[in-house]
XYZ file of C-alpha atoms in Angstrom:
786
model
C 0.000 0.000 0.000
C 2.765 2.420 1.043
C 4.928 1.349 -1.891
C 2.138 2.047 -4.380
C 1.545 5.475 -2.854
C 5.223 6.270 -3.094
C 5.314 5.303 -6.783
C 2.327 7.554 -7.447
C 4.075 10.475 -5.760
C 7.246 9.870 -7.788
C 5.234 9.778 -11.049
C 3.514 13.032 -10.121
C 6.747 14.773 -9.216
C 8.449 13.529 -12.389
C 5.549 14.905 -14.413
C 5.924 18.242 -12.673
C 9.663 18.334 -13.390
C 8.987 17.506 -17.037
C 6.587 20.454 -17.285
C 9.175 22.780 -15.731
C 11.966 21.520 -18.031
C 9.692 21.818 -21.059
C 8.772 25.398 -20.183
C 12.416 26.258 -19.649
C 13.968 24.898 -22.838
C 11.241 24.891 -25.521
C 10.357 27.849 -27.686
C 6.743 29.098 -27.497
C 6.188 28.428 -31.197
C 6.962 24.715 -30.801
C 10.278 24.934 -32.690
C 13.629 23.441 -31.729
C 14.492 23.519 -27.985
C 16.726 26.343 -26.800
C 20.160 25.067 -25.704
C 20.610 25.420 -21.914
C 23.632 27.721 -22.265
C 21.722 30.154 -24.492
C 18.776 29.995 -22.109
C 21.055 30.980 -19.186
C 22.701 33.762 -21.211
C 19.337 35.233 -22.146
C 18.120 34.998 -18.572
C 21.325 36.661 -17.310
C 20.860 39.592 -19.704
C 17.229 39.995 -18.710
C 17.606 39.569 -14.932
C 19.443 42.320 -13.059
C 19.060 40.541 -9.652
C 20.766 37.473 -11.135
C 23.701 39.578 -12.362
C 24.047 41.230 -8.946
C 23.863 37.833 -7.275
C 26.624 36.384 -9.434
C 28.807 39.484 -8.920
C 28.447 39.288 -5.142
C 29.184 35.574 -5.231
C 32.339 36.064 -7.313
C 33.624 38.813 -5.013
C 32.878 36.658 -1.948
C 34.856 33.733 -3.372
C 37.809 36.020 -4.203
C 37.823 37.576 -0.712
C 37.590 34.174 0.973
C 40.477 32.800 -1.096
C 42.673 35.846 -0.444
C 41.950 35.784 3.293
C 42.708 32.065 3.510
C 46.041 32.406 1.698
C 47.080 35.407 3.801
C 46.139 33.700 7.062
C 47.983 30.494 6.192
C 51.066 32.528 5.236
C 50.962 34.475 8.519
C 50.627 31.206 10.442
C 53.787 29.939 8.754
C 55.680 33.102 9.707
C 54.611 32.727 13.350
C 55.642 29.063 13.379
C 59.081 29.926 11.995
C 59.560 32.768 14.501
C 58.674 30.478 17.400
C 61.095 27.804 16.195
C 63.877 30.402 15.834
C 63.334 31.582 19.405
C 63.418 28.024 20.749
C 66.597 27.173 18.843
C 68.314 30.405 19.939
C 67.498 29.729 23.595
C 68.739 26.150 23.446
C 71.828 27.234 21.494
C 72.705 29.799 24.167
C 72.323 27.209 26.941
C 74.489 24.660 25.111
C 77.143 27.264 24.311
C 77.343 28.202 27.997
C 77.679 24.557 29.030
C 80.339 23.942 26.388
C 82.247 27.067 27.463
C 81.986 26.014 31.114
C 83.358 22.531 30.389
C 86.221 23.964 28.309
C 86.944 26.657 30.884
C 87.269 24.000 33.605
C 90.023 22.296 31.609
C 91.662 25.656 30.836
C 91.635 26.526 34.525
C 93.656 23.372 35.296
C 96.259 24.397 32.708
C 96.502 28.037 33.854
C 96.820 26.900 37.494
C 99.776 24.672 36.545
C 101.415 27.542 34.618
C 100.959 29.910 37.582
C 102.520 27.286 39.873
C 105.547 27.015 37.537
C 106.011 30.778 37.612
C 105.789 30.888 41.415
C 108.410 28.097 41.611
C 110.762 30.187 39.506
C 110.881 27.822 36.537
C 111.964 30.082 33.694
C 114.016 28.014 31.239
C 113.420 24.877 29.170
C 116.135 23.043 31.093
C 114.637 23.788 34.507
C 111.187 22.873 33.234
C 112.384 19.468 31.968
C 114.511 18.753 35.053
C 112.163 19.780 37.832
C 108.817 18.575 36.357
C 109.800 15.062 35.343
C 109.449 13.382 38.762
C 106.788 11.120 40.251
C 105.558 13.872 42.566
C 104.642 15.936 39.498
C 102.870 12.894 38.079
C 100.835 12.587 41.292
C 100.040 16.294 41.120
C 98.734 15.952 37.536
C 96.626 12.954 38.526
C 95.027 14.987 41.282
C 94.334 17.907 38.953
C 92.100 15.888 36.593
C 89.983 14.399 39.377
C 86.320 15.426 39.105
C 86.549 16.577 35.489
C 84.974 13.875 33.316
C 85.706 15.846 30.146
C 89.458 15.982 30.924
C 91.117 12.723 29.874
C 94.760 13.624 30.604
C 97.212 16.485 31.295
C 100.625 16.491 29.608
C 103.753 18.591 30.159
C 105.796 19.022 26.960
C 109.367 20.266 26.703
C 110.584 22.925 24.275
C 111.907 20.250 21.919
C 108.584 18.401 21.802
C 109.383 15.520 24.173
C 106.988 14.569 26.961
C 108.152 15.671 30.426
C 105.290 14.249 32.460
C 101.912 12.652 31.761
C 98.921 12.161 34.086
C 97.931 8.874 32.507
C 100.976 6.778 33.513
C 104.523 6.942 34.841
C 107.354 6.660 33.796
C 106.866 8.734 30.677
C 107.204 7.052 27.255
C 109.742 8.472 24.770
C 107.198 10.400 22.671
C 107.851 13.570 20.658
C 104.931 15.793 19.547
C 106.889 18.510 17.777
C 105.031 17.647 14.538
C 101.597 18.427 16.028
C 99.657 21.569 15.012
C 99.332 22.933 18.538
C 103.097 22.586 19.241
C 104.177 24.311 16.040
C 101.711 27.177 16.504
C 102.464 27.927 20.184
C 106.222 27.533 19.668
C 106.186 30.185 16.949
C 103.640 32.572 18.531
C 104.188 34.310 21.858
C 100.558 34.295 22.961
C 98.605 33.867 26.171
C 95.499 32.605 24.331
C 94.627 28.890 24.422
C 94.914 26.770 21.292
C 92.338 24.132 20.260
C 93.897 21.353 18.163
C 92.383 19.314 15.385
C 90.592 16.206 16.706
C 92.608 13.002 16.998
C 91.097 9.495 16.981
C 92.309 6.838 19.392
C 93.283 3.865 17.273
C 92.556 1.474 20.118
C 88.968 2.331 21.098
C 87.998 4.684 18.261
C 87.233 7.645 20.568
C 87.971 11.215 19.504
C 90.039 13.713 21.513
C 90.786 17.392 21.083
C 93.713 19.102 22.841
C 93.538 22.422 24.673
C 97.131 23.711 24.786
C 98.774 26.707 26.520
C 102.278 28.111 25.985
C 104.752 28.373 28.862
C 106.981 31.416 28.352
C 109.984 32.689 30.249
C 110.268 36.165 31.699
C 111.963 37.289 28.507
C 109.189 35.766 26.348
C 111.256 32.750 25.289
C 109.546 29.428 24.613
C 109.834 27.122 27.653
C 107.319 24.437 26.700
C 103.635 23.503 26.734
C 101.009 22.240 29.111
C 98.316 20.249 27.361
C 94.796 19.066 28.318
C 93.167 16.183 26.373
C 89.377 16.693 26.173
C 87.166 13.696 25.362
C 84.714 14.786 22.624
C 82.307 12.027 23.656
C 81.649 14.142 26.759
C 80.032 16.829 24.609
C 78.139 14.228 22.586
C 76.618 12.892 25.794
C 75.558 16.403 26.828
C 74.054 17.093 23.411
C 72.223 13.779 23.385
C 70.644 14.559 26.764
C 69.564 18.065 25.702
C 68.535 17.405 22.110
C 65.159 19.154 21.553
C 63.441 16.645 19.265
C 64.185 13.541 17.245
C 64.362 15.762 14.178
C 67.115 18.033 15.566
C 70.893 17.922 15.753
C 73.574 19.588 17.913
C 77.170 19.962 16.765
C 80.473 21.428 18.001
C 82.881 22.957 15.498
C 86.286 24.509 15.584
C 86.243 28.145 14.500
C 87.862 27.253 11.162
C 85.001 24.876 10.237
C 86.380 21.519 11.463
C 83.666 19.249 12.955
C 84.534 18.142 16.517
C 81.370 16.479 17.863
C 77.760 15.950 16.817
C 74.556 14.278 17.896
C 73.236 12.344 16.054
C 76.739 11.018 15.470
C 78.367 11.355 12.040
C 81.429 9.341 10.931
C 83.176 12.496 9.678
C 84.737 14.004 12.812
C 87.812 16.079 12.059
C 86.790 17.198 8.574
C 85.253 20.393 7.178
C 81.785 19.159 6.198
C 78.972 20.672 4.186
C 78.617 24.283 3.113
C 79.331 25.725 6.624
C 77.170 28.810 6.170
C 77.560 29.509 9.890
C 81.106 30.780 9.264
C 79.706 33.607 7.134
C 77.048 34.357 9.763
C 79.684 34.544 12.518
C 81.757 37.012 10.486
C 79.023 39.602 11.192
C 77.925 38.637 14.712
C 78.683 36.214 17.531
C 75.398 34.358 17.000
C 72.528 34.059 14.572
C 69.750 31.916 13.070
C 69.648 31.076 9.377
C 68.053 28.672 6.905
C 70.215 25.979 5.305
C 68.809 24.426 2.142
C 71.106 21.377 2.430
C 71.940 19.829 5.813
C 74.764 17.382 6.467
C 72.615 14.348 5.764
C 68.886 14.953 5.581
C 67.718 18.051 3.763
C 66.789 21.619 4.618
C 67.226 22.787 8.203
C 66.821 25.779 10.487
C 70.190 26.463 12.158
C 71.053 28.475 15.287
C 74.800 29.141 15.602
C 76.864 30.757 18.399
C 80.603 31.300 18.821
C 82.135 30.866 22.300
C 83.514 34.114 23.698
C 86.912 32.900 24.970
C 87.628 29.845 22.830
C 87.716 29.211 19.053
C 84.658 26.964 19.209
C 81.170 27.156 17.675
C 77.980 25.400 18.824
C 75.201 24.773 16.275
C 71.634 23.611 16.988
C 69.398 22.587 14.055
C 65.923 21.276 13.299
C 64.578 19.863 10.054
C 62.432 22.447 8.317
C 59.681 19.936 7.478
C 59.441 19.006 11.187
C 59.297 22.675 12.204
C 56.421 23.223 9.791
C 54.633 19.919 10.442
C 52.011 21.412 12.763
C 51.571 24.354 10.389
C 50.938 21.984 7.485
C 48.168 20.228 9.391
C 46.589 23.556 10.263
C 47.028 24.835 6.703
C 45.365 21.720 5.265
C 42.525 22.051 7.768
C 41.976 25.725 7.035
C 42.318 25.143 3.298
C 39.797 22.313 3.420
C 37.400 24.448 5.453
C 37.827 27.271 2.953
C 37.219 24.875 0.055
C 34.074 23.575 1.725
C 32.931 27.146 2.316
C 33.568 28.107 -1.304
C 31.817 24.965 -2.520
C 28.845 25.706 -0.291
C 28.767 29.291 -1.543
C 28.922 28.232 -5.179
C 26.272 25.599 -4.579
C 24.054 28.214 -2.976
C 24.584 30.576 -5.910
C 23.786 27.785 -8.345
C 20.648 26.874 -6.431
C 19.495 30.497 -6.261
C 20.171 30.989 -9.972
C 18.126 27.919 -10.781
C 15.355 29.301 -8.586
C 15.352 32.563 -10.543
C 15.174 30.660 -13.807
C 12.572 28.124 -12.744
C 10.351 30.448 -10.731
C 7.737 31.192 -13.401
C 7.571 27.603 -14.670
C 7.338 26.274 -11.116
C 4.482 28.687 -10.351
C 2.436 27.334 -13.267
C 3.099 23.729 -12.266
C 2.631 24.187 -8.511
C -1.177 24.180 -8.513
C -1.446 20.906 -10.422
C 1.321 19.257 -8.389
C -0.154 20.424 -5.080
C -3.507 18.863 -5.816
C -1.779 15.537 -6.560
C 0.442 15.707 -3.495
C -2.123 16.839 -0.908
C -4.075 13.580 -1.100
C -0.962 11.527 -0.443
C 0.928 13.809 1.939
C 0.278 11.758 5.043
C 1.390 8.467 3.433
C 4.422 10.137 1.851
C 5.533 11.557 5.199
C 5.366 8.159 6.897
C 7.180 6.450 4.034
C 9.886 9.131 3.935
C 10.495 8.744 7.665
C 10.779 4.954 7.478
C 13.093 4.942 4.463
C 15.110 8.117 5.143
C 18.483 6.501 5.737
C 18.018 4.084 2.823
C 17.218 6.940 0.474
C 20.234 8.913 1.684
C 22.410 5.858 1.157
C 21.207 5.408 -2.422
C 21.695 9.098 -3.112
C 25.232 9.189 -1.763
C 26.079 5.996 -3.641
C 24.901 7.493 -6.919
C 26.674 10.772 -6.225
C 29.848 8.889 -5.314
C 29.749 6.886 -8.542
C 29.158 9.864 -10.846
C 31.475 12.178 -8.926
C 34.307 9.636 -8.877
C 33.860 9.080 -12.625
C 34.290 12.822 -13.169
C 37.311 12.889 -10.875
C 38.817 9.918 -12.741
C 38.463 11.647 -16.120
C 39.867 14.907 -14.746
C 42.680 13.213 -12.833
C 43.966 11.004 -15.638
C 44.095 13.936 -18.057
C 45.909 16.064 -15.478
C 48.450 13.259 -15.044
C 48.986 13.251 -18.800
C 49.462 17.039 -18.818
C 51.943 16.864 -15.955
C 53.925 14.034 -17.561
C 54.151 15.664 -20.989
C 55.730 18.956 -20.008
C 58.792 20.263 -18.236
C 57.285 23.755 -18.070
C 56.544 24.423 -14.401
C 53.988 27.057 -15.422
C 51.907 24.219 -16.847
C 52.887 21.324 -14.584
C 52.488 23.324 -11.345
C 48.791 24.168 -11.833
C 48.190 20.590 -13.040
C 49.599 19.200 -9.802
C 47.526 21.647 -7.759
C 44.451 20.480 -9.645
C 45.433 16.854 -8.879
C 45.446 17.768 -5.187
C 41.890 19.055 -5.625
C 40.962 15.712 -7.230
C 42.358 13.933 -4.167
C 40.291 16.174 -1.900
C 37.212 15.358 -3.933
C 37.882 11.647 -3.482
C 38.183 12.192 0.286
C 34.854 14.039 0.310
C 33.234 11.108 -1.499
C 34.579 8.708 1.134
C 33.032 10.890 3.847
C 29.651 10.709 2.111
C 29.880 6.919 1.914
C 30.944 6.667 5.563
C 27.936 8.782 6.533
C 25.575 6.322 4.821
C 27.565 3.247 6.002
C 28.235 2.229 2.406
C 31.936 2.983 2.177
C 34.318 0.418 0.773
C 36.180 -0.742 3.859
C 39.444 -2.652 3.672
C 39.536 -4.500 6.992
C 42.854 -6.091 7.927
C 44.282 -7.308 11.241
C 45.366 -4.118 13.042
C 47.681 -3.730 16.036
C 45.505 -1.312 18.004
C 48.245 -0.653 20.585
C 50.585 0.660 17.885
C 47.779 2.710 16.347
C 46.980 4.281 19.733
C 50.639 5.181 20.269
C 50.988 6.711 16.800
C 47.723 8.633 17.069
C 48.550 10.007 20.527
C 51.824 11.445 19.180
C 49.918 13.156 16.372
C 47.294 14.489 18.790
C 50.004 15.887 21.057
C 50.892 18.333 18.296
C 47.283 18.906 17.168
C 45.296 19.498 20.353
C 47.644 22.060 21.921
C 49.325 22.311 25.305
C 46.082 22.906 27.225
C 44.951 19.299 26.623
C 46.909 16.543 28.402
C 46.798 13.170 26.644
C 46.909 9.921 28.628
C 46.996 6.463 27.018
C 46.564 3.064 28.635
C 46.660 -0.244 26.748
C 45.849 -3.557 28.439
C 48.597 -6.215 28.265
C 48.067 -8.847 25.575
C 45.760 -6.660 23.517
C 44.146 -8.609 20.656
C 44.435 -7.463 17.046
C 41.232 -5.961 15.586
C 39.689 -6.656 12.166
C 39.132 -3.103 10.947
C 40.099 -0.618 8.261
C 43.171 1.045 9.873
C 42.884 4.346 8.010
C 39.208 4.797 8.872
C 39.847 3.821 12.501
C 42.629 6.399 12.819
C 40.327 9.064 11.358
C 37.595 8.054 13.804
C 39.919 8.426 16.812
C 41.133 11.796 15.502
C 37.503 12.911 15.049
C 36.616 11.907 18.607
C 39.709 13.663 19.974
C 38.848 16.905 18.184
C 35.285 16.725 19.561
C 36.779 16.222 23.030
C 39.051 19.248 22.601
C 36.083 21.414 21.616
C 34.275 20.210 24.749
C 37.234 21.377 26.927
C 37.655 25.072 26.008
C 39.656 25.688 29.178
C 41.848 22.605 28.767
C 41.634 19.209 30.424
C 42.638 15.570 30.069
C 41.968 13.207 27.163
C 42.280 9.464 27.757
C 42.672 6.893 24.989
C 42.203 3.427 26.489
C 42.261 -0.020 24.884
C 41.424 -3.480 26.237
C 39.828 -6.851 25.437
C 36.226 -7.871 26.022
C 34.324 -11.072 25.419
C 30.577 -10.657 24.902
C 28.217 -13.571 25.477
C 24.682 -12.235 25.404
C 24.985 -9.221 27.744
C 28.500 -7.764 27.628
C 30.862 -9.563 30.014
C 33.590 -7.963 32.060
C 36.590 -6.495 30.305
C 40.200 -6.125 31.319
C 40.819 -3.155 33.575
C 41.619 -0.155 31.443
C 40.305 2.588 33.684
C 36.561 1.971 33.453
C 35.473 4.842 35.687
C 35.318 8.581 35.093
C 36.777 10.740 37.896
C 34.043 11.173 40.429
C 31.448 9.221 38.406
C 29.837 5.831 38.572
C 30.650 2.829 36.367
C 30.210 3.041 32.607
C 27.434 1.113 30.792
C 28.186 -2.590 30.408
C 25.852 -3.483 27.540
C 25.804 -2.503 23.888
C 22.490 -2.878 22.129
C 22.612 -5.210 19.120
C 26.211 -6.353 19.707
C 26.675 -9.992 18.683
C 28.385 -12.482 20.964
C 32.135 -12.827 20.446
C 35.541 -11.306 21.192
C 36.028 -7.567 20.771
C 38.821 -5.043 21.134
C 37.467 -2.098 23.114
C 38.821 1.356 22.194
C 37.657 4.111 24.513
C 38.092 7.895 24.127
C 37.273 9.877 27.261
C 37.467 13.572 28.149
C 36.911 15.830 31.143
C 34.807 18.302 29.177
C 31.424 19.857 29.695
C 29.495 16.684 28.897
C 26.022 16.412 27.368
C 22.524 16.415 28.738
C 20.520 13.211 28.350
C 18.331 14.586 25.554
C 21.416 15.728 23.612
C 23.261 12.424 24.112
C 20.202 10.542 22.843
C 20.543 12.300 19.454
C 24.344 12.455 19.282
C 24.667 9.795 16.558
C 21.976 11.307 14.335
C 23.306 12.669 11.032
C 23.670 16.464 10.898
C 22.799 16.862 14.570
C 25.250 19.216 16.311
C 25.223 21.572 19.261
C 28.182 23.602 18.001
C 27.762 27.062 16.633
C 27.456 27.570 12.894
C 30.706 26.936 11.055
C 32.316 24.716 13.717
C 30.616 21.390 13.100
C 28.728 19.490 10.396
C 27.051 16.907 12.624
C 28.610 14.075 10.602
C 31.517 13.202 12.918
C 29.835 10.843 15.382
C 27.565 9.480 12.632
C 30.676 8.502 10.618
C 32.212 6.860 13.708
C 28.975 4.950 14.307
C 28.849 3.884 10.648
C 32.447 2.574 10.730
C 31.889 0.526 13.896
C 28.580 -1.036 12.853
C 29.600 -1.679 9.239
C 32.750 -3.433 10.516
C 30.682 -5.838 12.640
C 31.120 -4.066 15.970
C 29.282 -1.369 17.841
C 29.578 1.923 19.691
C 28.293 3.297 22.981
C 28.152 6.781 24.443
C 28.219 7.818 28.085
C 28.090 11.552 28.848
C 27.225 13.496 31.942
C 27.038 17.273 32.340
C 30.152 18.545 34.092
C 31.851 15.114 34.128
C 32.843 14.651 30.496
C 32.040 12.232 27.714
C 33.186 8.685 26.925
C 32.792 7.087 23.485
C 33.579 3.363 23.343
C 34.162 1.476 20.103
C 33.737 -2.306 19.966
C 35.950 -3.687 17.194
C 35.733 -7.356 16.141
C 38.769 -9.408 17.077
C 41.005 -10.563 14.224
C 41.962 -14.224 14.147
C 45.260 -13.494 12.384
C 48.167 -11.447 13.683
C 48.831 -8.073 12.037
C 51.284 -8.347 9.169
C 54.299 -6.068 8.886
C 53.621 -3.130 6.632
C 55.871 -3.510 3.551
C 58.081 -0.638 2.584
C 56.521 1.227 -0.300
C 58.652 1.429 -3.440
C 59.977 4.888 -4.200
C 57.575 6.936 -6.329
C 58.509 7.658 -9.934
C 60.027 11.064 -10.646
C 57.427 13.811 -10.818
C 58.555 14.761 -14.313
C 58.651 11.285 -15.774
C 57.095 11.439 -19.214
C 54.427 9.054 -20.438
C 56.693 8.077 -23.285
C 59.254 6.724 -20.837
C 56.715 4.157 -19.534
C 55.837 2.827 -22.998
C 57.644 -0.536 -22.672
C 55.614 -1.671 -19.622
C 52.580 -2.655 -21.663
C 54.156 -3.971 -24.836
C 52.555 -7.248 -25.878
C 49.631 -6.919 -23.460
C 46.064 -6.665 -24.855
C 43.413 -4.877 -22.785
C 39.622 -4.898 -23.056
C 38.396 -1.615 -21.513
C 34.674 -1.551 -20.569
C 33.106 1.699 -19.305
C 29.867 3.465 -20.177
C 31.298 6.910 -19.392
C 32.805 8.248 -22.626
C 35.037 10.774 -20.833
C 36.511 8.176 -18.492
C 36.850 5.480 -21.151
C 38.478 7.757 -23.711
C 40.983 9.242 -21.253
C 41.870 5.830 -19.796
C 42.245 4.203 -23.215
C 44.504 7.019 -24.405
C 46.746 6.752 -21.357
C 46.987 2.944 -21.551
C 47.759 3.102 -25.265
C 50.586 5.554 -24.601
C 51.840 3.155 -21.942
C 52.254 0.462 -24.599
C 49.067 -1.565 -24.132
C 46.883 -2.703 -27.021
C 43.448 -1.402 -26.007
C 39.982 -2.353 -27.304
C 37.047 -0.326 -25.959
C 33.487 -1.324 -25.143
C 30.723 1.033 -23.998
C 28.887 -1.601 -21.957
C 28.986 -5.227 -20.880
C 26.991 -6.420 -23.910
C 29.517 -4.882 -26.318
C 32.364 -6.426 -24.353
C 30.828 -9.914 -24.452
C 30.241 -9.482 -28.186
C 33.939 -8.728 -28.750
C 34.886 -11.817 -26.736
C 32.391 -13.952 -28.653
C 33.983 -12.862 -31.950
C 37.416 -14.096 -30.948
C 39.102 -11.196 -29.171
C 41.306 -12.629 -26.406
C 42.604 -9.904 -24.064
C 45.257 -10.478 -21.396
C 43.305 -8.412 -18.869
C 39.725 -7.051 -18.775
C 39.397 -3.605 -17.161
C 35.749 -2.777 -16.417
C 33.501 -0.340 -14.576
C 30.761 -1.715 -12.320
C 27.714 0.561 -12.579
C 26.741 0.342 -16.270
C 23.368 0.262 -18.036
C 21.981 -3.179 -18.777
C 24.506 -5.488 -17.167
C 26.796 -4.440 -14.325
C 30.490 -5.233 -14.252
C 29.957 -7.849 -11.548
C 27.243 -9.568 -13.583
C 29.537 -9.588 -16.616
C 32.278 -11.177 -14.505
C 29.877 -13.884 -13.296
C 28.849 -14.555 -16.892
C 32.490 -14.973 -17.967
C 33.290 -17.267 -15.038
C 30.223 -19.351 -15.872
C 31.735 -19.795 -19.370
C 34.973 -21.015 -17.757
C 36.739 -17.853 -18.969
C 39.571 -17.220 -16.506
C 40.801 -13.942 -18.017
C 41.972 -11.639 -15.176
C 39.384 -8.951 -14.420
C 40.259 -5.583 -12.895
C 37.192 -3.632 -11.770
C 37.737 0.144 -11.471
C 34.570 1.650 -10.011
C 33.461 4.907 -8.459
C 31.085 3.133 -6.071
C 29.318 -0.213 -5.981
C 26.946 -1.099 -3.169
C 27.357 -4.852 -3.673
C 31.159 -4.489 -3.566
C 31.446 -2.754 -0.186
C 32.926 -6.036 1.095
C 35.440 -8.338 -0.556
C 33.111 -11.368 -0.656
C 31.666 -10.589 -4.091
C 35.117 -9.898 -5.514
C 36.452 -13.233 -4.216
C 33.427 -15.027 -5.660
C 34.454 -14.268 -9.239
C 38.224 -13.816 -8.659
C 38.474 -10.171 -9.617
C 40.483 -7.233 -8.288
C 38.655 -4.036 -7.275
C 40.173 -0.541 -7.402
C 38.315 2.644 -6.473
C 38.059 5.734 -8.649
C 39.737 8.107 -8.899
C 42.948 6.077 -9.279
C 46.397 7.291 -10.273
C 47.216 6.177 -13.830
C 50.583 4.779 -12.748
C 48.879 2.533 -10.187
C 46.373 1.379 -12.835
C 49.252 0.500 -15.198
C 51.084 -1.411 -12.443
C 47.949 -3.363 -11.504
C 47.279 -4.358 -15.126
C 50.898 -5.316 -15.681
C 50.990 -7.390 -12.474
C 47.753 -9.203 -13.353
C 48.985 -9.913 -16.867
C 52.319 -11.196 -15.500
C 50.594 -13.532 -13.042
C 48.341 -14.852 -15.785
C 51.293 -15.312 -18.149
C-alpha cells in the first residue's frame, strides 16, 4: 500500500519536473528547444538581480580565497619565529655549558702555569729537570679528578718531548713537535689557548681534542707547553641529553670549520663538512639563526649558531624544516579544506538560487497541479519518507559517489597526462595543484559513503596498541598544550579486524570533539582493552573503566553480537552532554556547536564505521563530568602483518613516453559506459604500450569476446546500463573464462565487502585512481596470468 503510494508520488513529481523543463527549454512556437547555455545567457541579460547575485558571489569567493592564503602565510611566519626563538634559547644554553666545560680544563692548565712561575721555573732546562718526577705525576693525577671531560694532562718540553703525563709513569719516549698545537704555540708568543684538530684513538675509536697553553719565560722565550686532552664524547653525551626533538641535531665545530662532535653522530669528525654557512654568519655577529637548504645528511634545516667568547669553538643547533612546519601543514590543510568547503557551499548556494530565478515562473504554473496531486498523499508520503530516510540517503550518496568519482577519474587522468608531458613548471604546477583538488574530492566522497555506512572498507588485522601510540603522538601536536593526553593499553591486547585508516580518522575525530568540549583545557584518555561478549557484555580487562568522580560506565551494547572484541575508549573531562542531547548524538547532521564549527557528521561517521565493521559503539556523557565514546571492534583471528616498505615513487617529471615498454605485448579490453573516463583511460593505456579495445557496456564487451578477441586483462567499470560489471564477470566465469578482471569503479553497493570480488576472482580498485597505479595493476595481473 505504502509502496504504491510512493510510486504515485514519484510519477507526479516527475511529471511536474517535465513540465518545468519543457517550459524552460522549448520555444513558445513549438520549434527546436533552446540550448541550456543560451537559455542561461538570455536569462542573465534579462535579470538584473541574477547579475548582482553572481557578482556578489564572485567577489565573496575572491575575498575568501585571499583571506585564507594570507592567514595560512601568517601562520607559517609565526611558526618559523617560534622555532627560531626556541633554537636560539637552546643554542645559548648549550654554548654556555660547552664554554663552562672547556673553561674547567683551561683553569687546570693556567693553574699549573701559575705554579711554575711561582716556583721560579723560567728556562726549558729547569722545566724538563724539575717537572719530570713522580711527585709531578701525582700532582697531575690529582688535577684531573672530578673533570669527566678531561682525559689527561701532559707537560711538553721545548723540543717536543713529553716531560710528564697524568695517565701513567714513567713517561714514554714520545715527541709531539710535529703536532699543530706545538708548532703554533712555539712560533707565537701568545697567552690565548689553542684548540687542536681532533685526533682518533686507534685502540677504542674515541675522539680527543687538545687544549694547549704556551709556557713562556720572563723574557718571552719558549719554555714548553702544558696540554689538556678533552674527550669529545663528553660533549656528545651532553648534546644527546639536551637534544630538543628527534628531528634536531647539535654539533660542536672549531672556529675554522672543522667538525669536533655531533649528535646524532656522524662518521666524519675532524673534517670540514657541508657548506658551513655559519662561518659567514659569525663574520658579522657572535650568534645568529639562518636557513640551510642542504643539511649534512637529511635536507633543509633551520640552524642556530653561536661562537664561544673565549675559545675558538662554535655550537650549532638545528631542526629539520619539514618538522618545524609539520604542525603548520596540518593547520594549513585544515583551514584550506574548510575554505574549500565554504567556497563549494557558496557556489552551490549561488547555483541553487540561480536555478530558482530561472525556474520560478515555470514552477508557479506547475505548482497548482502538483499540489492537488500531493495533498491527497501527503500523510502516506511523510510516513514512508520517515521509514526509508536513511536508505534513500544511502542510495543518493552511492549514486553521487559513482558519478562524482567518474568525473574525478576523467579529470585526474588527463591532469596526469598534462603533468607528464611537459617540463614547463607554469603548466605542470597548476596541473599538480588540480590533482590535489581531485584527491580532496575523493576524500569528500569517502566521507559521504561513511555517513551512509556504504563505504568500501578494507579491513585487515590491526595492532591497536601501535595505532593508539601513533595517534597520541599526532594528537600531542594537534590538540595544543592545554589538553593533556593519557593512554593506557591492556597487556596482551588482541588485534582488531578493521580498516586502519578509517579507525585512525575516527579516533582523531573523537579527539577533536573532546578538545572542543574542553575550552579551558583538560585531560583526554585513549584506552584499549579486550572484552568477550556472550549475550549481555561480560567484564573487560581493567583499562580505567570509571570517570573521575562518576559511577561505572554502561556494560551493555544494544545489538552487539556475541564474540571477542577489542574495546577502544576515548574519554574527556569536558562539559558533557545532557541526556536529551546524548540521545541524538549519533543522528546525522545533529550538532550543538555554533554555525561553522561542526557538520554533525563526525559521530555518525564513527557509528557507521563501527557497525559496518561488525562491531558497535556506545556513548556515556554526563554534564560537568565529560564524555566517553567506546568502540567495539571485532577481534582478528590473524596477527597483524608487517607493513611492507613502499617502493619509491617515480620522478614527478617522468614522461608518459618513458613508460611505454611496460605494456608492450599486453592486450586490454576496456569496458566503461562513461565516454570521458573510457576515452581518457584508453589514451593513457595506449601511450603506456598496451593494445586497447574499448566497449561502452557489458553487452559490447561480451560481443567482442564472442567474436574471438582474447585480451590479457579485462578492465571494467561496475555501474553500467543493462549489465553491471559484476554480472559480466559472473557470466564470464560461468563460461569457464579465466581472463583476469580488474574492476575500477566509483562506487558499488554490492562491492562494499570483498566477498563478491572473491566469488568471481576479480580485483577491485576505487576511482579516482592514479594512472601509474592502474598501469602497475594491469601489468601485475597480466604477469601472473602469463
